[in-house]
Coordinates of C-alpha atoms in Angstrom, one line a residue:
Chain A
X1 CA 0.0 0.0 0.0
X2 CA 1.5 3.5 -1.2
X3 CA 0.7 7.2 0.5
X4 CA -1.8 9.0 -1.4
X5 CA 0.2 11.6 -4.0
X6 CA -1.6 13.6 -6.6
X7 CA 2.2 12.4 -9.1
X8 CA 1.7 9.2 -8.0
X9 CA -1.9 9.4 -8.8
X10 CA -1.0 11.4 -12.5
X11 CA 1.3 8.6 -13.0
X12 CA -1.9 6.3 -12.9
X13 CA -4.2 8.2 -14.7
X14 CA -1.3 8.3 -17.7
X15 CA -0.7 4.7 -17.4
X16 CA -4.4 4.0 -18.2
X17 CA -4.8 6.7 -20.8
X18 CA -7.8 8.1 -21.7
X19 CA -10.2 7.8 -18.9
X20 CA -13.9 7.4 -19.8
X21 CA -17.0 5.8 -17.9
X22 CA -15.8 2.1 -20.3
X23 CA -13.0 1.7 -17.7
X24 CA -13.5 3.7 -14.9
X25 CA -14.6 0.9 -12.7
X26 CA -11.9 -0.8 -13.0
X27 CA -9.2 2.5 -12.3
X28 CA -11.6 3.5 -9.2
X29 CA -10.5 -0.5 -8.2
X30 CA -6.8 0.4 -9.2
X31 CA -6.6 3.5 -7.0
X32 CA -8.4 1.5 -4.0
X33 CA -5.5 -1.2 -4.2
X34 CA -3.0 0.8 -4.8
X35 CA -3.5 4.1 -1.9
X36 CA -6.0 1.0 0.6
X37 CA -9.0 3.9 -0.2
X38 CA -10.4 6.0 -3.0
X39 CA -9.3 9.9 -2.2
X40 CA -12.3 12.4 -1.9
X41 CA -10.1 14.4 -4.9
X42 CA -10.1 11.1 -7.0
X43 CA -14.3 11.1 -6.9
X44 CA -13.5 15.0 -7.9
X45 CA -11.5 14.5 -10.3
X46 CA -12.8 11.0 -11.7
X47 CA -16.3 12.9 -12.0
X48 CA -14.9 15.6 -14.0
X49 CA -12.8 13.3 -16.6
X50 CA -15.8 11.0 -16.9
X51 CA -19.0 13.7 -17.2
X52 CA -20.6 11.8 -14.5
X53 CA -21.7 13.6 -11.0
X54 CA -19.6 13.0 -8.1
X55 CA -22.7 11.9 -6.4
X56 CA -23.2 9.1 -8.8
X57 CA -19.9 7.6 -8.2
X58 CA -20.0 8.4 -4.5
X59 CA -23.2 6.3 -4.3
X60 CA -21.3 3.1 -5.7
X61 CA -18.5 3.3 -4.4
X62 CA -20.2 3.2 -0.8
X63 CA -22.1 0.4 -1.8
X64 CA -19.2 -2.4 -2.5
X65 CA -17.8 -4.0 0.7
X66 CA -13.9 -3.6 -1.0
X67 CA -14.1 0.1 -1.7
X68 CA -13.4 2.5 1.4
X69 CA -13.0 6.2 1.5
X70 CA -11.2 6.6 4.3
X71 CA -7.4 4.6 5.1
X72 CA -9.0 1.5 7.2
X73 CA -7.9 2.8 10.9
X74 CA -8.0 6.4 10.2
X75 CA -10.5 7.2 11.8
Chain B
X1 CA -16.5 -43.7 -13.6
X2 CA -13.5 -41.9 -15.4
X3 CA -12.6 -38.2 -15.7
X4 CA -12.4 -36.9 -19.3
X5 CA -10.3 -33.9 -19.6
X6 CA -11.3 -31.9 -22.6
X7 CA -10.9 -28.7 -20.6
X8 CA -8.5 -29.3 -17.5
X9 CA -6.4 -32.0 -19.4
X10 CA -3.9 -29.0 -20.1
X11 CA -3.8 -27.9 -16.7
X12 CA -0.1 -26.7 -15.3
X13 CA 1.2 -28.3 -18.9
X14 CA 3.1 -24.6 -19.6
X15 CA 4.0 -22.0 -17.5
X16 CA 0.9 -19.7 -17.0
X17 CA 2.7 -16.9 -19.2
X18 CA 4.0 -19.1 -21.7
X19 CA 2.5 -18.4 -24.9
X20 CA 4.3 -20.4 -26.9
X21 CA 4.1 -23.6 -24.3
X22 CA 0.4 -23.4 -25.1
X23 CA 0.3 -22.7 -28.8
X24 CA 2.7 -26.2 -28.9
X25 CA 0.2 -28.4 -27.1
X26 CA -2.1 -27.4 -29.4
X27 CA -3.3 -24.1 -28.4
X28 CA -5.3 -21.5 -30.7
X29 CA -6.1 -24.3 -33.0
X30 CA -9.7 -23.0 -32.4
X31 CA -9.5 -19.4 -33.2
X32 CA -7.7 -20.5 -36.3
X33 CA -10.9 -22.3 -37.4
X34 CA -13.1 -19.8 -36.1
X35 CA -11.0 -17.2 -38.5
X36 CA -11.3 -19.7 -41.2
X37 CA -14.4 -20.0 -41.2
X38 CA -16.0 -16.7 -40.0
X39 CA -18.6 -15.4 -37.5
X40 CA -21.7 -17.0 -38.5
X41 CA -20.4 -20.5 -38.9
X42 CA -18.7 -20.1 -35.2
X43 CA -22.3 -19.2 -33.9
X44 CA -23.7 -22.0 -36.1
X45 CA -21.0 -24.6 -34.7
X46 CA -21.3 -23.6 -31.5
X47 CA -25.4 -23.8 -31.9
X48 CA -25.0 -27.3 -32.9
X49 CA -22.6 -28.7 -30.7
X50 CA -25.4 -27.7 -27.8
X51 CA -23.2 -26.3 -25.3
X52 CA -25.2 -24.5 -22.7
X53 CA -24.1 -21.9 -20.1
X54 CA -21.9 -23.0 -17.1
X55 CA -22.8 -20.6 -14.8
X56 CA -26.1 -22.3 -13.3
X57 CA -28.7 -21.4 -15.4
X58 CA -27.8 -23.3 -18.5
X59 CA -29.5 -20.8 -20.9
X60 CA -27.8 -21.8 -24.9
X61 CA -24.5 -20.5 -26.0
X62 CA -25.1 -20.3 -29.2
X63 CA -28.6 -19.0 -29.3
X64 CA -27.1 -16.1 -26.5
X65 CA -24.2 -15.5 -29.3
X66 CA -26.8 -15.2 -32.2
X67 CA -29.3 -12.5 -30.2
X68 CA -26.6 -10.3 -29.8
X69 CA -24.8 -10.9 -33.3
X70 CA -28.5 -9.6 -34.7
X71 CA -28.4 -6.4 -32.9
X72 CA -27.4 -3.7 -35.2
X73 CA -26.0 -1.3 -32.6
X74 CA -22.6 -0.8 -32.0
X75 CA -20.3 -1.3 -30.4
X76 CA -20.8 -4.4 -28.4
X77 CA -19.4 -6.0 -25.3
X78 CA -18.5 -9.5 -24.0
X79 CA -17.7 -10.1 -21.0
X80 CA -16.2 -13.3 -19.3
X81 CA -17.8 -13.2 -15.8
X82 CA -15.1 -14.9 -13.3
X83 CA -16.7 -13.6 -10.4
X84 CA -17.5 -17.2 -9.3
X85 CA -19.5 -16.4 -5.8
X86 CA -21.6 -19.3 -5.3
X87 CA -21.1 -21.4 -2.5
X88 CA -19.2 -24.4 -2.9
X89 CA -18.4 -23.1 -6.3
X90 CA -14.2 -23.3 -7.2
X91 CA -14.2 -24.7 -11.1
X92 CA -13.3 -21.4 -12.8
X93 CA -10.3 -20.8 -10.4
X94 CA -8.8 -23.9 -12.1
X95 CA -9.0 -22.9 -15.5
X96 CA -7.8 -19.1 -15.0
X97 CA -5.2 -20.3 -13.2
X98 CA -4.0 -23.7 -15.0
X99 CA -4.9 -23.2 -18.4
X100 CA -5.1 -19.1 -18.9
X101 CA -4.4 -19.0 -22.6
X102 CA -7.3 -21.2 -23.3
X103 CA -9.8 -19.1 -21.7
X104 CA -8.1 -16.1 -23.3
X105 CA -8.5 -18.1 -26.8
X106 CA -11.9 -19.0 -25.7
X107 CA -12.8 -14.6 -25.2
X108 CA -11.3 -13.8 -28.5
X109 CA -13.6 -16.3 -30.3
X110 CA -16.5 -15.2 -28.5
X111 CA -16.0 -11.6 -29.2
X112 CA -15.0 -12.1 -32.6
X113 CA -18.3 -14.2 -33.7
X114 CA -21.0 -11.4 -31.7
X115 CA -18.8 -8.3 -33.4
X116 CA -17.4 -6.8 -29.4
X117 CA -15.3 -4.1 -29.9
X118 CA -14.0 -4.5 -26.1
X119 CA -14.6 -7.4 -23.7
X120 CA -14.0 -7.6 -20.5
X121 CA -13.0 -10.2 -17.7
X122 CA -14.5 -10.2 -14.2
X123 CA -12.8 -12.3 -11.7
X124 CA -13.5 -12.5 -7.7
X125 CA -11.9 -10.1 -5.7
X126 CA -10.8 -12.5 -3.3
X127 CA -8.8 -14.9 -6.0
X128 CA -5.6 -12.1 -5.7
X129 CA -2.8 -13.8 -7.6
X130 CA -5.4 -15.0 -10.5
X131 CA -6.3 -11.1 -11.0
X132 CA -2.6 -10.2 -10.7
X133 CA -1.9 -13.4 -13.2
X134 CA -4.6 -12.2 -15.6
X135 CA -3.2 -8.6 -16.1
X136 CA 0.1 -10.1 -16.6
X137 CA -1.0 -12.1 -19.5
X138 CA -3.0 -9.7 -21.1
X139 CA 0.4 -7.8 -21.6
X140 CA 1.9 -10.9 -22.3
X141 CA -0.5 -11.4 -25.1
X142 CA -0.6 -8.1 -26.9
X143 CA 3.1 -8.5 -27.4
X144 CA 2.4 -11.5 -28.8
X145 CA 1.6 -12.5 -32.1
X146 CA -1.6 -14.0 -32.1
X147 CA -4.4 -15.8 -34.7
X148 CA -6.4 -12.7 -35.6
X149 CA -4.2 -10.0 -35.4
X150 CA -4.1 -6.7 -37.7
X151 CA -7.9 -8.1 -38.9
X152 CA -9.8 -5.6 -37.3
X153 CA -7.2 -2.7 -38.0
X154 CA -6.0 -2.5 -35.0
X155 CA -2.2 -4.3 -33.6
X156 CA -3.5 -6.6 -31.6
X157 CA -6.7 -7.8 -31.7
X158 CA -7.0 -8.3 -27.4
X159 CA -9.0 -5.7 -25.9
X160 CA -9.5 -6.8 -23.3
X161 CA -9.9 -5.5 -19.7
X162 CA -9.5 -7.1 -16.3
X163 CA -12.0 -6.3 -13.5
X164 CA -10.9 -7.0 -10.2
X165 CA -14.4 -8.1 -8.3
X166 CA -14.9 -5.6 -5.2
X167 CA -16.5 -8.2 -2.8
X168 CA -20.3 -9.0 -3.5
X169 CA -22.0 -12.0 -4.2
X170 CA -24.6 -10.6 -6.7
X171 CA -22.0 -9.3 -9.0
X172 CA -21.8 -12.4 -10.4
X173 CA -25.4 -12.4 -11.7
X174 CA -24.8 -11.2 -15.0
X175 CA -27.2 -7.6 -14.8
X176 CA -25.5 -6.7 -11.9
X177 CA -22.0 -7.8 -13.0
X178 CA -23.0 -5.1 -15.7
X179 CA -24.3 -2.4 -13.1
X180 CA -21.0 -3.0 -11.5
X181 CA -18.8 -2.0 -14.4
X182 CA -21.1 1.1 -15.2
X183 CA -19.3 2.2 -11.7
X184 CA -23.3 1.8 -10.4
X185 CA -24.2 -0.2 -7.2
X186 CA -24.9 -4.0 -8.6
X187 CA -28.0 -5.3 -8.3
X188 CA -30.2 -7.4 -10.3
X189 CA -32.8 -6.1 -13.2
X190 CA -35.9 -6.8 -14.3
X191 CA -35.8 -8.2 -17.8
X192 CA -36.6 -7.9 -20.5
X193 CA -34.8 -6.2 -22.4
X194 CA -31.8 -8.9 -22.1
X195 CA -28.2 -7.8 -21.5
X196 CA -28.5 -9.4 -25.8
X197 CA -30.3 -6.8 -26.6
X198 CA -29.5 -3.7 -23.9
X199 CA -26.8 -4.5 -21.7
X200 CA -23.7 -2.5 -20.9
X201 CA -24.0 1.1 -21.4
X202 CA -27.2 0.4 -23.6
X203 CA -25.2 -1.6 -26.0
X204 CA -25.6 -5.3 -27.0
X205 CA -23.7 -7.5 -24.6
X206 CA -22.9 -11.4 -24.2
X207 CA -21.9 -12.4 -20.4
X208 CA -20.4 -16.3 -20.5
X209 CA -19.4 -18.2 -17.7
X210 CA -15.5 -19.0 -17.8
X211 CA -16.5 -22.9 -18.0
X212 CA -18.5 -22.1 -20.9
X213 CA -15.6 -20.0 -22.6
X214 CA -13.3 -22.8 -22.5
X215 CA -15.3 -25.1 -24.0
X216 CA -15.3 -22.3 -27.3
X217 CA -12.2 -23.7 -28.6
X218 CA -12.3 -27.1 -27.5
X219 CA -16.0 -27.2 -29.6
X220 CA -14.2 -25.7 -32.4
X221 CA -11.2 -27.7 -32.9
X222 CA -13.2 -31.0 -32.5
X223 CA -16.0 -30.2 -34.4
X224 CA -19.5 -29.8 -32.9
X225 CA -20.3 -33.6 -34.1
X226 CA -17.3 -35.0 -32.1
X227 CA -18.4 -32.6 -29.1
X228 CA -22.1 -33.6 -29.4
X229 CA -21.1 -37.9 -28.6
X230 CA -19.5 -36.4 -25.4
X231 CA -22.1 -36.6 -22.3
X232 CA -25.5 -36.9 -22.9
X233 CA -27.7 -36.0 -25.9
X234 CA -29.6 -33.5 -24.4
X235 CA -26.5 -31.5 -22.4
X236 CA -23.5 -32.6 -23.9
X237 CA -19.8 -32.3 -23.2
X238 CA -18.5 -32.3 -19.7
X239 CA -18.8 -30.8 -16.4
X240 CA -16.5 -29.5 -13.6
X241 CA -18.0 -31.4 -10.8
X242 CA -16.8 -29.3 -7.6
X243 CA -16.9 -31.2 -4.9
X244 CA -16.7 -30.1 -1.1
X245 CA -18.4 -30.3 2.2
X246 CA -18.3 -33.8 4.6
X247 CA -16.1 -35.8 2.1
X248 CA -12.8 -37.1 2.6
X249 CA -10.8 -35.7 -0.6
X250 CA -12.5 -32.4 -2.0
X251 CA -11.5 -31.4 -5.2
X252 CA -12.8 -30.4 -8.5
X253 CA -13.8 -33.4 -11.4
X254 CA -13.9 -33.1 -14.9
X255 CA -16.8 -35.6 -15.5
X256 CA -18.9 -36.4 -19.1
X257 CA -22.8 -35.3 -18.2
X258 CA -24.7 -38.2 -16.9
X259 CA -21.5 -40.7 -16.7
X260 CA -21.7 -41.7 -13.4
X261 CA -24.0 -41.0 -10.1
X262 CA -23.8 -38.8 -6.9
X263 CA -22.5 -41.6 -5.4
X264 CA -19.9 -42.9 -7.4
X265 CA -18.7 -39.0 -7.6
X266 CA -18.7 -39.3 -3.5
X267 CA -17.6 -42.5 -3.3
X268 CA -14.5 -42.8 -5.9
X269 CA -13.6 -39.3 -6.2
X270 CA -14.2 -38.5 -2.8
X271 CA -13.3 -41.2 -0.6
X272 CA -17.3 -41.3 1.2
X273 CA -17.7 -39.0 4.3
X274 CA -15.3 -37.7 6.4
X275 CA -17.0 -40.0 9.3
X276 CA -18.2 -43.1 7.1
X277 CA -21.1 -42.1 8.1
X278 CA -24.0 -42.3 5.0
X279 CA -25.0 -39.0 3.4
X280 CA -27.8 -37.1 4.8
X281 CA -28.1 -34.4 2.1
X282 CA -26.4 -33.3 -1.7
X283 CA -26.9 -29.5 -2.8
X284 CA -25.7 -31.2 -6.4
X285 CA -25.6 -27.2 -7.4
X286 CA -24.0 -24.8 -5.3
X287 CA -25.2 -23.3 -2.3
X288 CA -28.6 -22.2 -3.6
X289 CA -29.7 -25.1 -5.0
X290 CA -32.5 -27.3 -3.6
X291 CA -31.3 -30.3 -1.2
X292 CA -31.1 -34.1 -2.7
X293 CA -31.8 -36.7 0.3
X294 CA -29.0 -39.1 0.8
X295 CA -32.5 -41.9 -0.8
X296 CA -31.3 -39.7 -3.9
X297 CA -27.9 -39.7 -4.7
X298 CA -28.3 -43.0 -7.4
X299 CA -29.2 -40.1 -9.5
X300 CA -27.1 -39.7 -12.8
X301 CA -24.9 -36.4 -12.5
X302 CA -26.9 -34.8 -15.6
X303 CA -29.0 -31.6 -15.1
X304 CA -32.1 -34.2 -16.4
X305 CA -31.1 -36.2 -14.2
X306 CA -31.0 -34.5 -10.9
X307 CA -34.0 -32.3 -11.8
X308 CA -36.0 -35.6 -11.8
X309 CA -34.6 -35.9 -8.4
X310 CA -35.7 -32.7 -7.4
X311 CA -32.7 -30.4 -7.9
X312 CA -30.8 -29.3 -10.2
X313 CA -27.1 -29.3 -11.2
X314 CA -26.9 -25.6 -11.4
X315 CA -22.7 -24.8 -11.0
X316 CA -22.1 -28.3 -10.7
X317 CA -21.1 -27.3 -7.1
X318 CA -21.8 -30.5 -5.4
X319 CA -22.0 -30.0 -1.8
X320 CA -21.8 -33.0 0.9
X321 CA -23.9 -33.3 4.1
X322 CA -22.9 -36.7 6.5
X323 CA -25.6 -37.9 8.6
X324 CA -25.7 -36.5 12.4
X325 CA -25.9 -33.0 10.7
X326 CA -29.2 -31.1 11.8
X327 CA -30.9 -29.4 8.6
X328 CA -32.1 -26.4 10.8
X329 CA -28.0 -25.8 11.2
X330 CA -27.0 -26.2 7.9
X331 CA -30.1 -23.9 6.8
X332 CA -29.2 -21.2 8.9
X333 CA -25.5 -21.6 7.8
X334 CA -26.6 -20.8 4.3
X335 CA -29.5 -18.0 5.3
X336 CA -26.7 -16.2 7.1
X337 CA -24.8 -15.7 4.0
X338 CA -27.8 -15.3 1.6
X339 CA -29.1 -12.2 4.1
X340 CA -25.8 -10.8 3.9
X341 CA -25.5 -10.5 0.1
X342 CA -29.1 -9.6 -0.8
X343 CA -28.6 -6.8 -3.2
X344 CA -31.8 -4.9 -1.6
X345 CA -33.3 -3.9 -5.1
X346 CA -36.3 -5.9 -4.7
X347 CA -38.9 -6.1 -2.0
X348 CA -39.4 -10.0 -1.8
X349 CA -35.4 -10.7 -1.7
X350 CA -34.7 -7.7 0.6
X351 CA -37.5 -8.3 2.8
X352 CA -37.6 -12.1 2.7
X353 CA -34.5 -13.3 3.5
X354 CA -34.5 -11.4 7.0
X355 CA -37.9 -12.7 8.1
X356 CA -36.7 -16.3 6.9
X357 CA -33.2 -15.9 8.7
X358 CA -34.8 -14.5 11.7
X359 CA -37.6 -17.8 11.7
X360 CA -34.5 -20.1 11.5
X361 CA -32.8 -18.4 14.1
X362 CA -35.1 -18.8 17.0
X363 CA -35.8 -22.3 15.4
X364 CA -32.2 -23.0 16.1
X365 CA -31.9 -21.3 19.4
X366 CA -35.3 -23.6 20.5
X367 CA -38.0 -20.8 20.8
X368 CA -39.4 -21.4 17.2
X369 CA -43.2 -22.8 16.9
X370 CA -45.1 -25.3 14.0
X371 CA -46.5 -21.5 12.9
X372 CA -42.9 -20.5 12.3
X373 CA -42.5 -23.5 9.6
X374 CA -45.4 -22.3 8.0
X375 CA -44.1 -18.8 7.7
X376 CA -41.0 -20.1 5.8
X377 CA -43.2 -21.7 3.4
X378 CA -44.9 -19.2 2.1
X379 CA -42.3 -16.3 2.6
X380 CA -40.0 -18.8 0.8
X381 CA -42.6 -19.5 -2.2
X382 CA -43.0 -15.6 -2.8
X383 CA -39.2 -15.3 -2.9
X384 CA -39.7 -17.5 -5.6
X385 CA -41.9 -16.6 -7.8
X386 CA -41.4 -12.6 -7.4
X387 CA -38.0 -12.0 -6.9
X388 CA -36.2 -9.7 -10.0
X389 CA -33.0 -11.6 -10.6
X390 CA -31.5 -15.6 -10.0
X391 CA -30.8 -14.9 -6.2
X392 CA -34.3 -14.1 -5.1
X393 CA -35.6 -17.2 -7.2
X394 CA -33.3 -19.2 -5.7
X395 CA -32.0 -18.6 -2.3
X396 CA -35.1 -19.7 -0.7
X397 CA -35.5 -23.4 -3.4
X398 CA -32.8 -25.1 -0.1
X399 CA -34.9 -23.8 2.6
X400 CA -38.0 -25.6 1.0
X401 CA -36.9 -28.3 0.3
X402 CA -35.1 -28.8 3.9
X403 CA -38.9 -28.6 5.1
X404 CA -40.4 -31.2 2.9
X405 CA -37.2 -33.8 3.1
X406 CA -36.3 -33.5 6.6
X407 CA -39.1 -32.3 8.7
X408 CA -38.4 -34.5 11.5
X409 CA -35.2 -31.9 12.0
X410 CA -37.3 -28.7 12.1
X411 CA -39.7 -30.7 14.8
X412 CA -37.1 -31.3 17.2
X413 CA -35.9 -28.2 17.6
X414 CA -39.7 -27.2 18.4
X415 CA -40.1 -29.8 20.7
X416 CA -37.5 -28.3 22.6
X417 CA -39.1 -25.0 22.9
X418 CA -40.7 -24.0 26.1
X419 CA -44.4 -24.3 25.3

């Protein structure tokens, strides 16, 4: 598990190119095993990139038992 | 009763990432034909060899392929779904891990004879190394120069993306496997229209078991006529009998449909009960599927077969209960996992599987009542016949059939209860 870091996040979103709703489930899975949680930013950002509400990915993440938005044990 | 290995025969032959190991043992020999001879003759081949789905509902390949092939909309998805939650369910684990490349060979057919522009591959969150396997090889296999390259105008002709599951049972029915990669909470849908017809993002898309997929280029190379005198008429070819619970050796079987019995399975590839004790109860189909009394394990291990029986053979997760177990413990065992994974969508499931785990929990603890039996019944029937999606239909099918085969169980624990 890696510290969040918006370069190593870039490094990601590079490495994937062109992010669209087609593979955006599986990047929001990247970032979760890479940083242990999805980043309030990454919704932000993800949103943006992908024309869909925060909200809307918000709402799924919360509901899969292997996504978390906060690092497990901080508080 | 002997295994026949048409799928698992290659097993651990090559290293996983050896593309060439698996090309000399025969490998790609099916998407080679399938080029030859182009789309429509795959989906005719594979219509005729009668290959039905893997993944427990055993709706027809072929006639799946063909809806979506029709569709004029573009582009189109396939997706293997590896998400392989069922209880007592570990078959697809073997092939993504012993013989990759033919599942791999197995998606490029598929997606080639419906017309996907990008497929996708699914697998369980909890099966780690085969994720972290999977992504290697799809590097591994656009390097590679494979059957079928540079056709479509593009380098490589593997687009293919892998999913890493993110812990839910119902991902693995196919509408919600599709919710799932819309980055949408899964859960089941009403149908129609069919994933065929509207699936991912609105576009046409097939969903195939991992068992199915394997048997692509196996069907192909053979020939649908050679495939079709494997098994029997009606579901031919072979099985991946998973087999787990009270028996001495667990393990997974490739079997021919209707070659042998329960028993023999139990007996010979098992090695009989842990105890030696005789078998109380089969679930001859994973974790939802209705109970088989030990009277009925004579029964051939064919879908026909075991229906007859009362069942049905479902993932061919065959599931072992010795005598001495109480059916009011196994049932709870199985509600407590059901009532966890309900996606919530739909009143019956949502609601159901509470009130029924609640009933068999003061049943268990002694405080339940003959009323409480009858409450399960009809909960359990609604379930049923209401439910959206394969979970809600299903869930409830061991619960039943625990009342009507071992009702001396449930009466015990009443007895028990203060009056």
């Amino acid at each position: 598990m890696e510290k969040f870091g918006t370069a190593r996040y870039q490094k990601m979103l590079n490495d994937i190119g062109e992010l669209g709703v087609e593979n955006l489930f599986g990047f929001l899975g990247k970032v979760q095993d890479t940083f242990g949680y999805v980043p309030r930013e990454v919704i932000e950002d993800t949103a943006r990139r992908t024309g869909l509400s925060p909200s809307r990915i918000y709402g799924a993440l919360t509901s899969y038992r292997d996504f978390n938005l906060k690092l497990e044990g901080d508080g | 009763m002997k295994e026949n290995k048409i799928l698992t025969g290659r097993g651990g032959k090559y290293e996983p990432l050896d593309v060439k190991g698996y090309e000399a043992d025969g490998g790609f020999a099916g998407l080679k034909g399938a080029l030859a001879i182009g789309p429509e003759s795959v989906i005719e081949e594979i219509k005729r060899s009668g290959l039905s789905g893997r993944g427990g509902a055993g709706f027809p390949t072929g006639a799946k392929w063909e809806m979506a092939a029709r569709e004029k909309q573009e582009p189109k998805y396939f997706i293997c779904n590896a998400e392989e939650g069922e209880l007592g369910t570990f078959k697809d684990k073997v092939l993504l891990d012993g013989d990759p490349w033919l599942v791999l060979e197995g998606i490029l057919i598929a997606s080639y004879a419906i017309g996907a522009g990008q497929s996708y591959i699914y697998i369980n969150g909890e099966y780690e190394e085969t994720v972290k396997l999977w992504e290697k090889l799809v590097v591994e296999a656009r390097k590679a120069k494979l059957p079928g390259d540079g056709i479509s105008g593009s380098k490589s002709s593997v687009d293919l993306q892998v999913i890493k599951g993110k812990g839910l049972y119902i991902t693995g029915e196919e509408c919600a496997l599709i919710s799932s990669l819309e980055t949408r909470r899964a859960t089941g849908q009403l149908k129609p229209p069919y994933p065929t017809q509207r699936g991912l993002f609105g576009r046409p898309t097939v969903v195939n078991n991992v068992e199915t997929i394997a048997n692509i280029p196996v069907i192909l190379s053979m020939g649908a006529e050679e495939y079709r005198k494997l098994g029997t008429a009606k579901e031919p070819g072979t099985r991946l009998f998973c087999l787990s619970g009270d028996v001495k050796k667990n393990g997974v079987y490739e079997l021919e449909t209707g070659s042998g019995t329960l028993r023999e399975l139990i007996e010979e590839f098992g090695g009989g009960t842990k105890s030696g004790r005789g078998v109380k109860a089969v679930q001859p189909g994973g974790g939802t599927s209705a109970f088989l009394s030990g009277r009925s394990v004579d029964c051939k291990l064919s879908d026909e077969a075991i229906r007859q029986a009362g069942s049905g053979l479902g993932t061919a997760g065959v599931i072992v209960y010795e005598e001495g177990k109480s059916a009011v413990g196994i049932v709870k065992g199985l509600l407590d996992f059901y009532g966890r994974e309900s996606c919530g969508r739909c009143a019956p499931c949502r609601i159901g599987v509470v009130r029924m785990k609640e009933i068999i929990e003061r049943l268990f603890h002694g405080k339940g009542t003959t009323e409480d039996l009858e409450h399960l019944r009809e909960i359990g029937k609604a379930c049923v016949s209401v439910s959206t999606c394969g979970m809600g239909q299903a869930f409830p099918l061991p619960v039943l059939s625990a009342l009507e085969l071992f009702p001396e169980d449930f009466e015990a624990v009443i007895a028990q209860a203060p009056a």
